[in-house]
XYZ file of C-alpha atoms in Angstrom:
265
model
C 0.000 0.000 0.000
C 1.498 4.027 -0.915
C -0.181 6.833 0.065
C 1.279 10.013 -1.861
C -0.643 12.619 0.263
C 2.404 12.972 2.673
C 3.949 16.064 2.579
C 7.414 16.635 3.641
C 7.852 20.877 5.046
C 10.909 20.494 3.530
C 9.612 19.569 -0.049
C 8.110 21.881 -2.257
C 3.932 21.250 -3.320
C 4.339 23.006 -6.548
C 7.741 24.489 -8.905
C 6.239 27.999 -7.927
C 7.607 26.919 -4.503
C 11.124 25.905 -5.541
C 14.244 28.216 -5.561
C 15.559 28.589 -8.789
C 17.834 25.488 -9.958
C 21.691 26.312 -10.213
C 23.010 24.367 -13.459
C 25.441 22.334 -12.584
C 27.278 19.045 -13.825
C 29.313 15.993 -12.482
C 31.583 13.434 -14.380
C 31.598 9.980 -13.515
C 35.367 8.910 -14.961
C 35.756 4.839 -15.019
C 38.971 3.506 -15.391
C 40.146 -0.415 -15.772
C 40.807 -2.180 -12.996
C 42.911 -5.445 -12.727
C 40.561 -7.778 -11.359
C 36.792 -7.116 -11.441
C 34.621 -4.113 -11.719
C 35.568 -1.065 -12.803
C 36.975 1.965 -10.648
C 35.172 4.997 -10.497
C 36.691 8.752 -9.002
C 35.212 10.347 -6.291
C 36.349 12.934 -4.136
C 35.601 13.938 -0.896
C 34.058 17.105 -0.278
C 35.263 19.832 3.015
C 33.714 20.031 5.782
C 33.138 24.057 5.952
C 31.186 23.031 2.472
C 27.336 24.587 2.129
C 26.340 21.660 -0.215
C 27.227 17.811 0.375
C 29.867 18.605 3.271
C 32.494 15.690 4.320
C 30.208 13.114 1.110
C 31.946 11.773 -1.285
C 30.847 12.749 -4.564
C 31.795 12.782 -8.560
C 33.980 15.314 -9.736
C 31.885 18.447 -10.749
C 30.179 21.538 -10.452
C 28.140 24.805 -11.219
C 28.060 25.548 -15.133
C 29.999 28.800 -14.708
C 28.999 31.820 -17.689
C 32.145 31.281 -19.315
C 31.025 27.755 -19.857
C 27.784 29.107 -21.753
C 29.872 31.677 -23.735
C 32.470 28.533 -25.162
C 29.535 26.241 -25.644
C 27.809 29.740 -27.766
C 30.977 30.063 -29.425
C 31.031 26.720 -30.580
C 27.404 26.601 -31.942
C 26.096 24.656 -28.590
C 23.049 24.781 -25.971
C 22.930 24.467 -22.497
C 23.492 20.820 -22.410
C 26.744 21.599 -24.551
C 27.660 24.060 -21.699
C 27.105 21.476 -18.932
C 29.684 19.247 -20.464
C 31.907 21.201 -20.773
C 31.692 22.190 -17.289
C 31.924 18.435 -16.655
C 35.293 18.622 -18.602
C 36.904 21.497 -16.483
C 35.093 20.853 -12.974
C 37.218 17.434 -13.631
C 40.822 19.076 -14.480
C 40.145 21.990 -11.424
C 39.318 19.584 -9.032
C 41.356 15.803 -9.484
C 43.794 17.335 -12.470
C 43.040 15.055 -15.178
C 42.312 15.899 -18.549
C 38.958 13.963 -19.376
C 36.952 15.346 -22.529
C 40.248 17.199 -24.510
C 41.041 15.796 -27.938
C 44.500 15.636 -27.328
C 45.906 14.838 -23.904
C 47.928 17.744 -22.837
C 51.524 17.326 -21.069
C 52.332 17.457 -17.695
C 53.106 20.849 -17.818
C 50.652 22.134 -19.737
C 48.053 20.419 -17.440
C 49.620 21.778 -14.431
C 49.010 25.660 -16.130
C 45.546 24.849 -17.245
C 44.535 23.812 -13.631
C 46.528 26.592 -11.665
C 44.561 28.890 -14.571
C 41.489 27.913 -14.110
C 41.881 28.408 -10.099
C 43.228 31.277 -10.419
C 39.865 32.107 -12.361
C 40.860 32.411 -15.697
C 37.955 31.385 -18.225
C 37.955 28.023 -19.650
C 37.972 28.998 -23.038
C 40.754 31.185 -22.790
C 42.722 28.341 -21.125
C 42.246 25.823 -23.661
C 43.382 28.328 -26.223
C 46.656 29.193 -24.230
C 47.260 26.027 -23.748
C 46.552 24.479 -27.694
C 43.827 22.395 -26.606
C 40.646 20.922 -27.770
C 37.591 19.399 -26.543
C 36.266 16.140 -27.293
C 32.807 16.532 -25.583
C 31.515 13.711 -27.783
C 33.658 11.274 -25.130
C 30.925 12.239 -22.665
C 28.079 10.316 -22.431
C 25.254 11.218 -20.631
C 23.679 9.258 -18.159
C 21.309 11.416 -15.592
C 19.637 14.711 -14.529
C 18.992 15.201 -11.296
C 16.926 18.791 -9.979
C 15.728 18.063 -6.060
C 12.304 19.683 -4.992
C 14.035 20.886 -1.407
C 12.275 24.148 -1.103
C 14.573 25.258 1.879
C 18.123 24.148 0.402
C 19.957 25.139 -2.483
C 19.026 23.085 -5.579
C 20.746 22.136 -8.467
C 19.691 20.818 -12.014
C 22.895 18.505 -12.773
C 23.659 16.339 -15.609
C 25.690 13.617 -14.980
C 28.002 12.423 -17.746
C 30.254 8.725 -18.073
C 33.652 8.977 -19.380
C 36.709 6.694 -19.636
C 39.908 7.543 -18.076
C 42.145 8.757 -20.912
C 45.164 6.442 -21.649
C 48.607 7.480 -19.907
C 46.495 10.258 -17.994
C 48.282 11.402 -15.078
C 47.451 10.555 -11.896
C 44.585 12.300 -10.190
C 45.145 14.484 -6.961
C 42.622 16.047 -5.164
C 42.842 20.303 -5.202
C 42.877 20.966 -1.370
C 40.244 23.372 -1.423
C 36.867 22.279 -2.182
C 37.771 18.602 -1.630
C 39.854 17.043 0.772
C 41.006 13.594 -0.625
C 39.559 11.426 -4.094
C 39.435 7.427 -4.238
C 39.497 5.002 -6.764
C 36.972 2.603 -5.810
C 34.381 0.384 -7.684
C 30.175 1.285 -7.148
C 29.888 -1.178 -5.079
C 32.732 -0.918 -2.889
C 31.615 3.177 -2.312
C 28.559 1.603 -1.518
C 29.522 -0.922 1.211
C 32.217 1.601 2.717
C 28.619 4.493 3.174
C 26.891 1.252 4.638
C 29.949 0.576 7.228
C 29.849 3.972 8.255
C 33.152 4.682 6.796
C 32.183 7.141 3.739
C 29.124 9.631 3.611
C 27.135 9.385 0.222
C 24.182 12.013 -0.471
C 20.760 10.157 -1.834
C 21.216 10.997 -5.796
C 24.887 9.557 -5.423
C 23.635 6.751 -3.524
C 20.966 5.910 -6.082
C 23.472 5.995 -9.286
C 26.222 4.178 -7.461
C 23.786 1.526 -7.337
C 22.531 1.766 -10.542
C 26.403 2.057 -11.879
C 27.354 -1.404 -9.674
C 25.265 -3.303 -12.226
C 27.512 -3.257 -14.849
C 31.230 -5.163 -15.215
C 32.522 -2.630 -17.623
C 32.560 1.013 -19.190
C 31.056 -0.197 -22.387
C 28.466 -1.918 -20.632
C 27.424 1.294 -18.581
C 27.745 3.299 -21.746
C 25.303 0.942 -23.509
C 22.474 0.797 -20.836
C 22.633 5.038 -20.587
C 22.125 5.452 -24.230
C 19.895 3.148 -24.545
C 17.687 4.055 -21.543
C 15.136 6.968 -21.670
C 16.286 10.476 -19.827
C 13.687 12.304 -17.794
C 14.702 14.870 -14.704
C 14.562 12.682 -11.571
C 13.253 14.986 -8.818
C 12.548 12.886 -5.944
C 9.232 12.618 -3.583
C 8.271 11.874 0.020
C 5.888 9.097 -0.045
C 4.459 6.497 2.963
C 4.896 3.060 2.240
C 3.754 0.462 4.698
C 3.442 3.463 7.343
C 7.131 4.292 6.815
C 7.863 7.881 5.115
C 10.473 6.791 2.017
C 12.042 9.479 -0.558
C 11.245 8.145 -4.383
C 12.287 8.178 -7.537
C 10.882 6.968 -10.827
C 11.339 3.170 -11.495
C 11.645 3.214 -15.155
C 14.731 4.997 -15.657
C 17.363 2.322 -14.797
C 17.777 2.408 -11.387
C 17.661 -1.059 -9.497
C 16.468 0.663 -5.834
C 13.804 3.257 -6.383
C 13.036 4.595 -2.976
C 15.434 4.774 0.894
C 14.020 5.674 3.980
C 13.056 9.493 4.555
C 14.938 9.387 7.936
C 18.460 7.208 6.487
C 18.122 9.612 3.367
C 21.490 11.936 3.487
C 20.036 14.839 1.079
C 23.238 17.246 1.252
C-alpha cells in the first residue's frame, strides 16, 4: 500500500515553490581495474562546504557563464555548456584531462589547472594552452533537480567517461575537496553502509545503478539506450514508513530509501 498525500515541510507542493535550480554538472570517470569491476573517481568534499559537506561525490560543479559563452561560441546549448563544465570541474578539481582531444603534457596540465583556479575562463585556457575538446567522449547518463524548497538546488547532468590512456594521476585540489578514491560502485557503496564514507541520496541511487555493470562499455550501452527524464525525488508512505522516491523506469535497481536514512546534502 502508498499513500502520496504525505507532505514533507521540507519539499516543495508546486515548482512555484522551488528556488531557482543552479546548473550544474558531475563526471563519472571509469577507469580499468585489474581484477573485477571497474573503478570509479570520487572525491571527498570539506567540511566548511554549504552543499554535500564531508560526502563523497563525482567530480563536478556549477556551469559557470564562461562555460555558456564557449559552448555559444562553438554553436552549442545548455546541455553543450554542462559538459563542458563536466570537462573542467574534472581538471580543477582531481587534475586530469577527461573530454580534450588531445591529452595535454604534464606541464601544460599543471598551467591549465593553476589557470582555471586562479579564475581564468575556460575557453581562454584551452586556447593558451593548444587544446581541444572532445565533448563527444561524454556520455550522458542522468539529470537530477531536487524539490528541497529550503536548500539550495541544483539541475545537474551527470556524464560517463573513460579515463584517458597514460592520464596522469589524479590528486585532489585541497580546497573544495579534501582527498579522491578510486573505488568500484559497489565498494563506495559498502564503505557508506559501514559507516566509513558519507554518500548524499542521488549519489547513492546511481552508485547503485552504476554497480550493475562489469565494464565502461556496458554502462555506456544501458545510458544510451535508456530513456532520460529529470529525476526529482518525492516523500511518499509506504507500509506506514515515510520513504524518498524516484521513478522506477529509468534504470535504477532501488527506487526509494528511507526518509529518515536519506542523506540529502
Amino acid at each position: 500500500m502508498t499513500d502520496r498525500s504525505f507532505n514533507d515541510s521540507h519539499f516543495a507542493e508546486s515548482d512555484e515553490d522551488l528556488p531557482e535550480a543552479i546548473p550544474a554538472a558531475t563526471l563519472v570517470v571509469f577507469r580499468d581495474a585489474a581484477d573485477g569491476a571497474p573503478e570509479l573517481l570520487m572525491v571527498e568534499r570539506a567540511k566548511a562546504m554549504v552543499f554535500a559537506a564531508g560526502a563523497m561525490v563525482f567530480p563536478g560543479g556549477r556551469v559557470d557563464p564562461g562555460d555558456h559563452l564557449l559552448a555559444q561560441t562553438m554553436g552549442g546549448d545548455e546541455e553543450m555548456a554542462a559538459r563542458i563544465a563536466a570537462v573542467r570541474e574534472t581538471i580543477e578539481e582531481a587534475g586530469l584531462p577527461v573530454g580534450l582531444a588531445t591529452p595535454p603534457s604534464a606541464d601544460t596540465l599543471d598551467a591549465m589547472r593553476a589557470a582555471l583556479h586562479a579564475g581564468t575562463p575556460f575557453g581562454e585556457v584551452l586556447a593558451q594552452a593548444g587544446a581541444e575538446l572532445d565533448l563527444d567522449l561524454l556520455v550522458p547518463f542522468a539529470r537530477w533537480r531536487p524539490a528541497h524548497k529550503n536548500m539550495r538546488i541544483f539541475d545537474t547532468r551527470f556524464y560517463l567517461a573513460r579515463l584517458p590512456a597514460d592520464a596522469p594521476r589524479a590528486t585532489v585540489d585541497q580546497t573544495e575537496n579534501v582527498r579522491l578514491v578510486w573505488a568500484s560502485a559497489q565498494k563506495v557503496l559498502d564503505e557508506s553502509d559501514a559507516g566509513r564514507m558519507a554518500i548524499i541520496f542521488p549519489t547513492r541511487r546511481n552508485l547503485e545503478r552504476l554497480a550493475q555493470f562489469a565494464s565502461y562499455e556496458d554502462a555506456a550501452a544501458h545510458a544510451r539506450a535508456t530513456p532520460q527524464r529529470v529525476v526529482t525525488p518525492w516523500p511518499e508512505t509506504r507500509d506506514g514508513e515515510q520513504h524518498l522516491c524516484i521513478p522506477d523506469d529509468l534504470g535504477y535497481p532501488v527506487t526509494s530509501e528511507r526518509l529518515a536514512a536519506a542523506m540529502r546534502g
